[in-house]
């Protein structure tokens, strides 16, 4: 069985974000190949609030999101999915908010915040459950 050497020495740490050219060389053959490997910083995407919760159908719901990383503040867009009218937001200092709408009453809905990654920050997602209550009933009384 052939043996190979990886240069630079593996494993690369997730703390070493960057682009690396690695060379794979055969110890007992003349085989040699190179590849470019990109290492991204892990990120955490969190839906910090849905307001108001619970809501009623057709009521605008503000979704607040943070994206964090150990290597600086992530930037870029976040998509909010799972509502009947989804939204997207632009991160400012790692956080942002946008408004979604639900049309169905009496249900629990799973919202997902999708961060596609940016620069050296890896893609990530976060979820939260939002409750949609029943439409309030109005009654009229005449005097």
PDB file of C-alpha atoms in Angstrom:
ATOM      1  CA  UNK A   1       0.000   0.000   0.000  1.00  0.00           C
ATOM      2  CA  UNK A   2       1.494   3.405  -0.958  1.00  0.00           C
ATOM      3  CA  UNK A   3       2.239   5.917   1.788  1.00  0.00           C
ATOM      4  CA  UNK A   4       1.773   9.665   1.348  1.00  0.00           C
ATOM      5  CA  UNK A   5       2.972  12.870   3.008  1.00  0.00           C
ATOM      6  CA  UNK A   6       0.743  15.947   3.304  1.00  0.00           C
ATOM      7  CA  UNK A   7       2.496  19.325   3.325  1.00  0.00           C
ATOM      8  CA  UNK A   8       1.870  21.462   5.358  1.00  0.00           C
ATOM      9  CA  UNK A   9       1.499  18.956   8.151  1.00  0.00           C
ATOM     10  CA  UNK A  10      -2.117  17.914   8.812  1.00  0.00           C
ATOM     11  CA  UNK A  11      -4.417  18.404  10.553  1.00  0.00           C
ATOM     12  CA  UNK A  12      -5.075  22.072   9.965  1.00  0.00           C
ATOM     13  CA  UNK A  13      -6.815  23.653  12.946  1.00  0.00           C
ATOM     14  CA  UNK A  14     -10.107  25.510  12.620  1.00  0.00           C
ATOM     15  CA  UNK A  15      -8.290  28.325  14.421  1.00  0.00           C
ATOM     16  CA  UNK A  16      -6.071  28.684  11.342  1.00  0.00           C
ATOM     17  CA  UNK A  17      -8.568  30.281   8.938  1.00  0.00           C
ATOM     18  CA  UNK A  18      -7.169  30.916   5.499  1.00  0.00           C
ATOM     19  CA  UNK A  19      -6.417  29.406   2.137  1.00  0.00           C
ATOM     20  CA  UNK A  20      -3.664  26.823   1.955  1.00  0.00           C
ATOM     21  CA  UNK A  21      -1.964  25.077  -0.905  1.00  0.00           C
ATOM     22  CA  UNK A  22      -1.260  21.525   0.143  1.00  0.00           C
ATOM     23  CA  UNK A  23       0.972  19.039  -1.601  1.00  0.00           C
ATOM     24  CA  UNK A  24       0.452  15.305  -1.400  1.00  0.00           C
ATOM     25  CA  UNK A  25       3.647  13.374  -2.107  1.00  0.00           C
ATOM     26  CA  UNK A  26       4.173   9.644  -2.313  1.00  0.00           C
ATOM     27  CA  UNK A  27       6.832   8.226   0.008  1.00  0.00           C
ATOM     28  CA  UNK A  28       7.461   5.182  -2.107  1.00  0.00           C
ATOM     29  CA  UNK A  29       6.318   6.520  -5.502  1.00  0.00           C
ATOM     30  CA  UNK A  30       6.861   9.597  -7.634  1.00  0.00           C
ATOM     31  CA  UNK A  31       3.191  10.530  -7.211  1.00  0.00           C
ATOM     32  CA  UNK A  32       2.656  14.187  -6.351  1.00  0.00           C
ATOM     33  CA  UNK A  33      -0.398  16.410  -6.485  1.00  0.00           C
ATOM     34  CA  UNK A  34      -1.429  19.803  -5.106  1.00  0.00           C
ATOM     35  CA  UNK A  35      -4.765  21.202  -4.011  1.00  0.00           C
ATOM     36  CA  UNK A  36      -6.057  24.440  -2.538  1.00  0.00           C
ATOM     37  CA  UNK A  37      -7.846  24.035   0.805  1.00  0.00           C
ATOM     38  CA  UNK A  38      -9.863  26.813   2.443  1.00  0.00           C
ATOM     39  CA  UNK A  39     -10.452  26.740   6.215  1.00  0.00           C
ATOM     40  CA  UNK A  40     -13.293  28.946   7.522  1.00  0.00           C
ATOM     41  CA  UNK A  41     -13.972  30.188  11.052  1.00  0.00           C
ATOM     42  CA  UNK A  42     -17.009  28.516  12.634  1.00  0.00           C
ATOM     43  CA  UNK A  43     -19.990  30.802  13.235  1.00  0.00           C
ATOM     44  CA  UNK A  44     -23.091  30.612  15.411  1.00  0.00           C
ATOM     45  CA  UNK A  45     -26.399  31.988  14.149  1.00  0.00           C
ATOM     46  CA  UNK A  46     -29.068  32.642  16.792  1.00  0.00           C
ATOM     47  CA  UNK A  47     -32.633  33.908  16.549  1.00  0.00           C
ATOM     48  CA  UNK A  48     -32.664  35.970  19.739  1.00  0.00           C
ATOM     49  CA  UNK A  49     -36.325  37.049  19.649  1.00  0.00           C
ATOM     50  CA  UNK A  50     -39.586  36.954  17.718  1.00  0.00           C
ATOM     51  CA  UNK A  51     -41.853  39.812  18.774  1.00  0.00           C
ATOM     52  CA  UNK A  52     -44.662  39.552  19.609  1.00  0.00           C
ATOM     53  CA  UNK A  53     -44.735  35.879  20.529  1.00  0.00           C
ATOM     54  CA  UNK A  54     -47.407  34.643  20.289  1.00  0.00           C
ATOM     55  CA  UNK A  55     -48.743  36.596  17.344  1.00  0.00           C
ATOM     56  CA  UNK A  56     -51.998  36.412  15.387  1.00  0.00           C
ATOM     57  CA  UNK A  57     -52.382  35.815  11.656  1.00  0.00           C
ATOM     58  CA  UNK A  58     -51.321  38.750   9.442  1.00  0.00           C
ATOM     59  CA  UNK A  59     -49.635  40.521  12.368  1.00  0.00           C
ATOM     60  CA  UNK A  60     -46.084  41.650  11.533  1.00  0.00           C
ATOM     61  CA  UNK A  61     -43.529  39.732  13.620  1.00  0.00           C
ATOM     62  CA  UNK A  62     -40.071  41.224  14.192  1.00  0.00           C
ATOM     63  CA  UNK A  63     -37.311  38.566  14.075  1.00  0.00           C
ATOM     64  CA  UNK A  64     -33.992  39.498  15.730  1.00  0.00           C
ATOM     65  CA  UNK A  65     -30.809  37.588  14.804  1.00  0.00           C
ATOM     66  CA  UNK A  66     -27.164  37.565  15.880  1.00  0.00           C
ATOM     67  CA  UNK A  67     -24.263  35.875  14.102  1.00  0.00           C
ATOM     68  CA  UNK A  68     -21.045  35.471  16.089  1.00  0.00           C
ATOM     69  CA  UNK A  69     -17.569  34.099  15.556  1.00  0.00           C
ATOM     70  CA  UNK A  70     -14.351  33.880  17.518  1.00  0.00           C
ATOM     71  CA  UNK A  71     -12.525  35.685  14.709  1.00  0.00           C
ATOM     72  CA  UNK A  72     -14.196  39.039  14.337  1.00  0.00           C
ATOM     73  CA  UNK A  73     -17.703  40.183  13.539  1.00  0.00           C
ATOM     74  CA  UNK A  74     -19.464  38.399  10.668  1.00  0.00           C
ATOM     75  CA  UNK A  75     -21.009  40.552   7.947  1.00  0.00           C
ATOM     76  CA  UNK A  76     -23.439  39.904   5.124  1.00  0.00           C
ATOM     77  CA  UNK A  77     -27.037  38.803   4.706  1.00  0.00           C
ATOM     78  CA  UNK A  78     -29.256  36.434   6.712  1.00  0.00           C
ATOM     79  CA  UNK A  79     -32.413  34.858   5.283  1.00  0.00           C
ATOM     80  CA  UNK A  80     -35.342  34.109   7.598  1.00  0.00           C
ATOM     81  CA  UNK A  81     -37.366  31.103   6.418  1.00  0.00           C
ATOM     82  CA  UNK A  82     -40.470  29.336   7.708  1.00  0.00           C
ATOM     83  CA  UNK A  83     -43.052  32.130   7.665  1.00  0.00           C
ATOM     84  CA  UNK A  84     -45.699  32.673   5.007  1.00  0.00           C
ATOM     85  CA  UNK A  85     -43.900  35.914   4.098  1.00  0.00           C
ATOM     86  CA  UNK A  86     -40.161  35.436   4.768  1.00  0.00           C
ATOM     87  CA  UNK A  87     -37.577  38.222   4.977  1.00  0.00           C
ATOM     88  CA  UNK A  88     -33.856  38.946   4.738  1.00  0.00           C
ATOM     89  CA  UNK A  89     -31.651  41.244   6.766  1.00  0.00           C
ATOM     90  CA  UNK A  90     -28.210  42.806   6.546  1.00  0.00           C
ATOM     91  CA  UNK A  91     -25.969  42.272   9.562  1.00  0.00           C
ATOM     92  CA  UNK A  92     -24.696  45.385  11.339  1.00  0.00           C
ATOM     93  CA  UNK A  93     -22.144  44.646  14.060  1.00  0.00           C
ATOM     94  CA  UNK A  94     -23.164  40.980  13.845  1.00  0.00           C
ATOM     95  CA  UNK A  95     -26.912  41.472  14.362  1.00  0.00           C
ATOM     96  CA  UNK A  96     -30.036  42.579  12.573  1.00  0.00           C
ATOM     97  CA  UNK A  97     -33.783  42.248  12.323  1.00  0.00           C
ATOM     98  CA  UNK A  98     -36.567  41.998   9.766  1.00  0.00           C
ATOM     99  CA  UNK A  99     -40.314  41.386   9.714  1.00  0.00           C
ATOM    100  CA  UNK A 100     -42.163  38.200   8.757  1.00  0.00           C
ATOM    101  CA  UNK A 101     -45.882  37.413   8.512  1.00  0.00           C
ATOM    102  CA  UNK A 102     -47.874  34.247   9.253  1.00  0.00           C
ATOM    103  CA  UNK A 103     -51.302  33.621   7.718  1.00  0.00           C
ATOM    104  CA  UNK A 104     -52.453  30.435   9.519  1.00  0.00           C
ATOM    105  CA  UNK A 105     -53.911  30.522  13.016  1.00  0.00           C
ATOM    106  CA  UNK A 106     -53.261  28.183  15.907  1.00  0.00           C
ATOM    107  CA  UNK A 107     -49.914  26.686  15.005  1.00  0.00           C
ATOM    108  CA  UNK A 108     -46.305  26.429  16.087  1.00  0.00           C
ATOM    109  CA  UNK A 109     -43.962  27.490  13.294  1.00  0.00           C
ATOM    110  CA  UNK A 110     -40.251  26.743  13.050  1.00  0.00           C
ATOM    111  CA  UNK A 111     -38.262  29.752  11.849  1.00  0.00           C
ATOM    112  CA  UNK A 112     -34.775  29.224  10.447  1.00  0.00           C
ATOM    113  CA  UNK A 113     -32.124  31.928  10.110  1.00  0.00           C
ATOM    114  CA  UNK A 114     -29.678  31.038   7.313  1.00  0.00           C
ATOM    115  CA  UNK A 115     -26.266  32.737   7.234  1.00  0.00           C
ATOM    116  CA  UNK A 116     -24.501  31.779   3.980  1.00  0.00           C
ATOM    117  CA  UNK A 117     -21.046  32.769   5.232  1.00  0.00           C
ATOM    118  CA  UNK A 118     -18.871  35.725   4.304  1.00  0.00           C
ATOM    119  CA  UNK A 119     -15.148  36.282   4.135  1.00  0.00           C
ATOM    120  CA  UNK A 120     -13.561  33.722   6.463  1.00  0.00           C
ATOM    121  CA  UNK A 121     -16.811  33.076   8.356  1.00  0.00           C
ATOM    122  CA  UNK A 122     -18.474  29.713   7.684  1.00  0.00           C
ATOM    123  CA  UNK A 123     -22.155  29.266   6.864  1.00  0.00           C
ATOM    124  CA  UNK A 124     -24.477  28.464   9.776  1.00  0.00           C
ATOM    125  CA  UNK A 125     -28.144  28.288  10.732  1.00  0.00           C
ATOM    126  CA  UNK A 126     -30.221  28.882  13.846  1.00  0.00           C
ATOM    127  CA  UNK A 127     -33.843  28.033  14.637  1.00  0.00           C
ATOM    128  CA  UNK A 128     -36.639  29.186  16.925  1.00  0.00           C
ATOM    129  CA  UNK A 129     -40.265  28.201  17.396  1.00  0.00           C
ATOM    130  CA  UNK A 130     -42.887  30.931  17.007  1.00  0.00           C
ATOM    131  CA  UNK A 131     -46.487  30.519  18.159  1.00  0.00           C
ATOM    132  CA  UNK A 132     -49.339  31.838  16.025  1.00  0.00           C
ATOM    133  CA  UNK A 133     -52.548  32.153  18.043  1.00  0.00           C
ATOM    134  CA  UNK A 134     -56.149  32.292  16.966  1.00  0.00           C
ATOM    135  CA  UNK A 135     -57.663  35.394  15.452  1.00  0.00           C
ATOM    136  CA  UNK A 136     -59.300  37.427  18.225  1.00  0.00           C
ATOM    137  CA  UNK A 137     -63.100  37.396  18.165  1.00  0.00           C
ATOM    138  CA  UNK A 138     -64.860  40.696  18.198  1.00  0.00           C
ATOM    139  CA  UNK A 139     -68.344  41.052  19.603  1.00  0.00           C
ATOM    140  CA  UNK A 140     -70.611  44.045  19.372  1.00  0.00           C
ATOM    141  CA  UNK A 141     -73.215  44.962  21.848  1.00  0.00           C
ATOM    142  CA  UNK A 142     -75.810  47.592  21.230  1.00  0.00           C
ATOM    143  CA  UNK A 143     -77.085  49.810  23.932  1.00  0.00           C
TER     144      UNK A 143
END
